[in-house]
Amino acid sequence: KAGVTQTPRYLIKTRGQQVTLSCSPISGHRSVSWYQQTPGQGLQFLFEYFSETQRNKGNFPGRFSGRQFSNSRSEMNVSTLELGDSALYLCASSFWDNRPDTQYFGPGTRLTVL
Amino acid sequence: DAKTTQPTSMDCAEGRAANLPCNHSTISGNEYVYWYRQIHSQGPQYIIHGLKNNETNEMASLIITEDRKSSTLILPHATLRDTAVYYCIVRVLLSSGSARQLTFGSGTQLTVLP
């Protein structure tokens, strides 16, 4: 079974631009979570989507947003990029209603903001 | 989620068993122990999870003490490709809302030596 896929794998942007990252979950998984990983802050939760609705949100500014489509694929958007947004952005998928519900991660998108 | 404590780093000889400890002395009865690993600049990889019984899969074994205050992840025959940061996480059984997000600590850097 194919794993979580993320596109693009690498991205270089300049300050002030916006960026959209894409995540395709494992087949059958309906929940998608997004995380940001930086050397200084470690892995931090951004938000989680299930059934096209944001179910949980981390402590990030409104410049970070996301959405989920009816096929469970998800996108996240960062507007007005700042240098500090340079990070590895990770997507994780899970069934949602399993007990416990194991999350599986994709390879990540490496975003560099210049 | 309960806090976990792991050693910062460990070395292991190739072909030998790697035993990675985790202390979770404040774990509650409805919390699972999860292990993930992250090879440099890749997405975290799910390894194994357990509640109170020892668990084994194709990747590793998980030994949880009877009082559940600590656990050990065992990689039976470590290879160079097992060099990674290993994260021990505890999560509530009935994951909903903010409890669904994974909180990664600093983990243990395991280096497998040739």
mmCIF file of C-alpha atoms in Angstrom:
data_model
loop_
_atom_site.group_PDB
_atom_site.id
_atom_site.type_symbol
_atom_site.label_atom_id
_atom_site.label_comp_id
_atom_site.label_asym_id
_atom_site.label_seq_id
_atom_site.Cartn_x
_atom_site.Cartn_y
_atom_site.Cartn_z
ATOM 1 C CA LYS A 1 0.000 0.000 0.000
ATOM 2 C CA ALA A 2 1.421 3.393 -0.932
ATOM 3 C CA GLY A 3 2.457 5.666 1.900
ATOM 4 C CA VAL A 4 1.762 9.331 2.492
ATOM 5 C CA THR A 5 2.996 11.458 -0.388
ATOM 6 C CA GLN A 6 3.914 15.123 -0.262
ATOM 7 C CA THR A 7 4.639 17.506 -3.092
ATOM 8 C CA PRO A 8 6.817 19.274 -3.798
ATOM 9 C CA ARG A 9 9.739 17.776 -1.871
ATOM 10 C CA TYR A 10 11.802 20.952 -2.017
ATOM 11 C CA LEU A 11 10.807 24.566 -2.451
ATOM 12 C CA ILE A 12 12.674 27.859 -2.434
ATOM 13 C CA LYS A 13 10.718 31.095 -2.005
ATOM 14 C CA THR A 14 11.472 34.694 -1.110
ATOM 15 C CA ARG A 15 10.088 36.731 1.732
ATOM 16 C CA GLY A 16 6.583 38.018 1.143
ATOM 17 C CA GLN A 17 5.611 35.286 -1.287
ATOM 18 C CA GLN A 18 3.054 32.610 -0.566
ATOM 19 C CA VAL A 19 3.338 28.866 -0.921
ATOM 20 C CA THR A 20 0.995 25.880 -1.182
ATOM 21 C CA LEU A 21 2.037 22.392 -0.120
ATOM 22 C CA SER A 22 0.135 19.237 -0.953
ATOM 23 C CA CYS A 23 -0.410 15.967 0.902
ATOM 24 C CA SER A 24 -2.040 12.731 -0.251
ATOM 25 C CA PRO A 25 -2.875 10.400 2.634
ATOM 26 C CA ILE A 26 -2.634 6.634 2.729
ATOM 27 C CA SER A 27 -5.596 5.078 0.953
ATOM 28 C CA GLY A 28 -8.518 4.781 3.371
ATOM 29 C CA HIS A 29 -7.149 7.338 5.822
ATOM 30 C CA ARG A 30 -9.473 10.259 6.348
ATOM 31 C CA SER A 31 -7.519 12.396 8.779
ATOM 32 C CA VAL A 32 -4.586 14.567 7.756
ATOM 33 C CA SER A 33 -2.376 16.462 10.203
ATOM 34 C CA TRP A 34 0.335 18.982 9.424
ATOM 35 C CA TYR A 35 3.492 19.626 11.429
ATOM 36 C CA GLN A 36 6.382 22.053 11.140
ATOM 37 C CA GLN A 37 9.873 20.941 12.086
ATOM 38 C CA THR A 38 12.753 23.335 12.690
ATOM 39 C CA PRO A 39 16.096 22.747 14.419
ATOM 40 C CA GLY A 40 15.260 25.223 17.159
ATOM 41 C CA GLN A 41 11.621 24.354 17.908
ATOM 42 C CA GLY A 42 11.498 20.697 16.991
ATOM 43 C CA LEU A 43 8.281 19.211 15.652
ATOM 44 C CA GLN A 44 5.248 21.443 16.170
ATOM 45 C CA PHE A 45 1.634 20.710 15.363
ATOM 46 C CA LEU A 46 -0.074 23.023 12.862
ATOM 47 C CA PHE A 47 -3.572 21.626 12.307
ATOM 48 C CA GLU A 48 -5.610 18.525 11.617
ATOM 49 C CA TYR A 49 -8.383 17.948 9.094
ATOM 50 C CA PHE A 50 -11.051 15.293 8.968
ATOM 51 C CA SER A 51 -14.030 15.153 6.658
ATOM 52 C CA GLU A 52 -13.023 18.470 5.055
ATOM 53 C CA THR A 53 -13.204 20.271 8.417
ATOM 54 C CA GLN A 54 -10.401 21.571 10.591
ATOM 55 C CA ARG A 55 -10.692 19.656 13.864
ATOM 56 C CA ASN A 56 -7.717 20.884 15.800
ATOM 57 C CA LYS A 57 -5.298 23.781 15.483
ATOM 58 C CA GLY A 58 -1.873 24.500 16.903
ATOM 59 C CA ASN A 59 -0.445 27.822 17.964
ATOM 60 C CA PHE A 60 0.515 29.341 14.621
ATOM 61 C CA PRO A 61 -0.425 32.709 13.107
ATOM 62 C CA GLY A 62 -3.258 33.067 10.637
ATOM 63 C CA ARG A 63 -0.768 33.148 7.766
ATOM 64 C CA PHE A 64 -0.812 29.372 8.032
ATOM 65 C CA SER A 65 -3.975 27.811 6.671
ATOM 66 C CA GLY A 66 -5.113 24.557 5.222
ATOM 67 C CA ARG A 67 -7.946 22.688 3.658
ATOM 68 C CA GLN A 68 -9.007 19.156 2.902
ATOM 69 C CA PHE A 69 -10.795 17.873 -0.162
ATOM 70 C CA SER A 70 -13.509 15.251 -0.448
ATOM 71 C CA ASN A 71 -10.913 12.624 -1.415
ATOM 72 C CA SER A 72 -9.048 13.371 1.859
ATOM 73 C CA ARG A 73 -6.130 15.040 0.096
ATOM 74 C CA SER A 74 -5.002 18.147 1.903
ATOM 75 C CA GLU A 75 -3.165 21.353 1.157
ATOM 76 C CA MET A 76 -1.599 23.877 3.440
ATOM 77 C CA ASN A 77 -0.856 27.457 2.523
ATOM 78 C CA VAL A 78 1.546 29.939 4.025
ATOM 79 C CA SER A 79 1.068 33.535 2.998
ATOM 80 C CA THR A 80 3.476 36.450 3.327
ATOM 81 C CA LEU A 81 6.452 34.177 3.930
ATOM 82 C CA GLU A 82 9.002 35.104 6.574
ATOM 83 C CA LEU A 83 12.570 33.870 6.958
ATOM 84 C CA GLY A 84 11.494 31.942 10.053
ATOM 85 C CA ASP A 85 9.075 29.866 8.005
ATOM 86 C CA SER A 86 12.018 27.928 6.590
ATOM 87 C CA ALA A 87 11.390 24.420 7.831
ATOM 88 C CA LEU A 88 10.503 20.842 7.014
ATOM 89 C CA TYR A 89 6.728 20.606 6.684
ATOM 90 C CA LEU A 90 5.354 17.179 7.452
ATOM 91 C CA CYS A 91 2.000 15.669 6.769
ATOM 92 C CA ALA A 92 0.639 12.659 8.663
ATOM 93 C CA SER A 93 -2.456 10.610 7.950
ATOM 94 C CA SER A 94 -4.595 8.261 9.999
ATOM 95 C CA PHE A 95 -8.008 6.607 9.935
ATOM 96 C CA TRP A 96 -9.424 8.985 12.606
ATOM 97 C CA ASP A 97 -11.772 6.556 14.316
ATOM 98 C CA ASN A 98 -9.336 3.811 15.305
ATOM 99 C CA ARG A 99 -8.500 3.329 18.971
ATOM 100 C CA PRO A 100 -5.647 4.167 19.154
ATOM 101 C CA ASP A 101 -5.279 6.021 15.893
ATOM 102 C CA THR A 102 -1.737 5.674 14.559
ATOM 103 C CA GLN A 103 -0.433 8.539 12.440
ATOM 104 C CA TYR A 104 1.877 7.826 9.504
ATOM 105 C CA PHE A 105 4.119 10.544 8.164
ATOM 106 C CA GLY A 106 5.101 11.530 4.666
ATOM 107 C CA PRO A 107 8.647 12.437 3.587
ATOM 108 C CA GLY A 108 8.050 16.144 4.087
ATOM 109 C CA THR A 109 8.477 19.303 2.038
ATOM 110 C CA ARG A 110 11.649 21.254 2.693
ATOM 111 C CA LEU A 111 10.803 24.967 2.403
ATOM 112 C CA THR A 112 13.584 27.525 2.243
ATOM 113 C CA VAL A 113 12.669 31.204 2.457
ATOM 114 C CA LEU A 114 15.321 33.646 1.221
ATOM 115 C CA ASP B 1 -0.057 13.554 27.391
ATOM 116 C CA ALA B 2 2.480 12.278 29.906
ATOM 117 C CA LYS B 3 6.023 13.556 29.694
ATOM 118 C CA THR B 4 8.750 11.154 28.586
ATOM 119 C CA THR B 5 12.466 11.094 29.353
ATOM 120 C CA GLN B 6 15.008 9.535 27.024
ATOM 121 C CA PRO B 7 18.813 9.547 26.923
ATOM 122 C CA THR B 8 20.180 12.115 24.507
ATOM 123 C CA SER B 9 22.355 9.672 22.614
ATOM 124 C CA MET B 10 23.410 6.035 22.422
ATOM 125 C CA ASP B 11 25.818 3.968 20.356
ATOM 126 C CA CYS B 12 25.356 0.389 19.250
ATOM 127 C CA ALA B 13 27.595 -1.990 17.309
ATOM 128 C CA GLU B 14 26.248 -3.216 13.999
ATOM 129 C CA GLY B 15 24.600 -6.622 14.345
ATOM 130 C CA ARG B 16 24.036 -6.245 18.073
ATOM 131 C CA ALA B 17 20.737 -5.506 19.766
ATOM 132 C CA ALA B 18 19.960 -1.847 20.404
ATOM 133 C CA ASN B 19 18.001 -1.245 23.600
ATOM 134 C CA LEU B 20 16.500 2.224 23.850
ATOM 135 C CA PRO B 21 14.965 3.148 27.215
ATOM 136 C CA CYS B 22 12.137 5.576 27.889
ATOM 137 C CA ASN B 23 10.831 6.775 31.223
ATOM 138 C CA HIS B 24 7.168 7.778 31.467
ATOM 139 C CA SER B 25 6.574 7.699 35.196
ATOM 140 C CA THR B 26 3.413 9.840 35.041
ATOM 141 C CA ILE B 27 1.657 7.714 32.423
ATOM 142 C CA SER B 28 -2.029 7.154 33.060
ATOM 143 C CA GLY B 29 -4.079 4.054 32.466
ATOM 144 C CA ASN B 30 -5.550 5.201 29.173
ATOM 145 C CA GLU B 31 -2.260 6.180 27.544
ATOM 146 C CA TYR B 32 -0.400 4.138 24.949
ATOM 147 C CA VAL B 33 3.365 4.144 24.447
ATOM 148 C CA TYR B 34 4.378 4.930 20.861
ATOM 149 C CA TRP B 35 7.785 4.825 19.208
ATOM 150 C CA TYR B 36 8.767 6.691 16.062
ATOM 151 C CA ARG B 37 12.150 7.245 14.491
ATOM 152 C CA GLN B 38 13.427 9.932 12.165
ATOM 153 C CA ILE B 39 16.344 9.429 9.850
ATOM 154 C CA HIS B 40 18.037 12.709 9.037
ATOM 155 C CA SER B 41 15.764 15.109 7.128
ATOM 156 C CA GLN B 42 13.111 12.452 6.467
ATOM 157 C CA GLY B 43 9.606 12.173 7.906
ATOM 158 C CA PRO B 44 9.185 10.317 11.205
ATOM 159 C CA GLN B 45 8.591 6.606 10.748
ATOM 160 C CA TYR B 46 6.148 4.732 12.959
ATOM 161 C CA ILE B 47 7.787 1.745 14.659
ATOM 162 C CA ILE B 48 5.506 0.207 17.249
ATOM 163 C CA HIS B 49 3.051 0.956 20.042
ATOM 164 C CA GLY B 50 1.714 -0.791 23.127
ATOM 165 C CA LEU B 51 -0.539 -0.372 26.142
ATOM 166 C CA LYS B 52 0.705 -2.809 28.783
ATOM 167 C CA ASN B 53 1.708 -6.047 27.122
ATOM 168 C CA ASN B 54 4.980 -6.540 25.315
ATOM 169 C CA GLU B 55 4.648 -6.129 21.575
ATOM 170 C CA THR B 56 6.709 -7.313 18.609
ATOM 171 C CA ASN B 57 6.547 -6.575 14.922
ATOM 172 C CA GLU B 58 8.893 -6.922 11.973
ATOM 173 C CA MET B 59 10.858 -3.851 12.989
ATOM 174 C CA ALA B 60 11.229 -4.057 16.751
ATOM 175 C CA SER B 61 10.037 -5.247 20.133
ATOM 176 C CA LEU B 62 8.532 -3.090 22.843
ATOM 177 C CA ILE B 63 8.936 -4.103 26.466
ATOM 178 C CA ILE B 64 6.738 -2.221 28.957
ATOM 179 C CA THR B 65 7.370 -2.667 32.677
ATOM 180 C CA GLU B 66 4.557 -4.035 34.800
ATOM 181 C CA ASP B 67 3.961 -0.661 36.478
ATOM 182 C CA ARG B 68 4.056 0.969 33.001
ATOM 183 C CA LYS B 69 6.410 3.683 34.226
ATOM 184 C CA SER B 70 9.084 2.825 31.681
ATOM 185 C CA SER B 71 9.597 0.945 28.448
ATOM 186 C CA THR B 72 12.400 -0.281 26.202
ATOM 187 C CA LEU B 73 12.463 -0.410 22.438
ATOM 188 C CA ILE B 74 14.607 -3.262 21.151
ATOM 189 C CA LEU B 75 16.051 -3.427 17.658
ATOM 190 C CA PRO B 76 17.259 -7.035 17.640
ATOM 191 C CA HIS B 77 20.018 -6.772 15.031
ATOM 192 C CA ALA B 78 20.924 -3.142 14.441
ATOM 193 C CA THR B 79 22.201 -2.093 11.030
ATOM 194 C CA LEU B 80 23.807 1.128 9.863
ATOM 195 C CA ARG B 81 20.426 2.134 8.410
ATOM 196 C CA ASP B 82 18.960 2.147 11.909
ATOM 197 C CA THR B 83 20.988 5.249 12.759
ATOM 198 C CA ALA B 84 18.292 7.808 13.553
ATOM 199 C CA VAL B 85 16.621 9.832 16.281
ATOM 200 C CA TYR B 86 14.167 7.649 18.192
ATOM 201 C CA TYR B 87 11.152 9.250 19.853
ATOM 202 C CA CYS B 88 9.089 7.768 22.658
ATOM 203 C CA ILE B 89 5.609 9.294 22.937
ATOM 204 C CA VAL B 90 2.629 8.571 25.147
ATOM 205 C CA ARG B 91 -0.879 9.201 23.852
ATOM 206 C CA VAL B 92 -4.324 8.855 25.291
ATOM 207 C CA LEU B 93 -6.367 5.888 24.102
ATOM 208 C CA LEU B 94 -9.448 7.881 23.202
ATOM 209 C CA SER B 95 -7.724 10.466 21.058
ATOM 210 C CA SER B 96 -9.963 13.394 20.295
ATOM 211 C CA GLY B 97 -9.499 17.094 19.938
ATOM 212 C CA SER B 98 -6.155 18.447 21.028
ATOM 213 C CA ALA B 99 -5.160 15.056 22.418
ATOM 214 C CA ARG B 100 -4.768 13.775 18.860
ATOM 215 C CA GLN B 101 -1.696 15.842 18.085
ATOM 216 C CA LEU B 102 1.657 14.128 18.566
ATOM 217 C CA THR B 103 4.096 15.846 20.903
ATOM 218 C CA PHE B 104 7.682 14.882 20.151
ATOM 219 C CA GLY B 105 10.392 15.443 22.739
ATOM 220 C CA SER B 106 14.096 15.550 21.962
ATOM 221 C CA GLY B 107 14.417 11.797 21.441
ATOM 222 C CA THR B 108 17.517 9.591 21.488
ATOM 223 C CA GLN B 109 20.112 9.831 18.752
ATOM 224 C CA LEU B 110 21.065 6.225 18.067
ATOM 225 C CA THR B 111 24.296 5.761 16.154
ATOM 226 C CA VAL B 112 25.019 2.282 14.855
ATOM 227 C CA LEU B 113 28.749 1.782 14.494
ATOM 228 C CA PRO B 114 30.360 -0.526 11.924
#
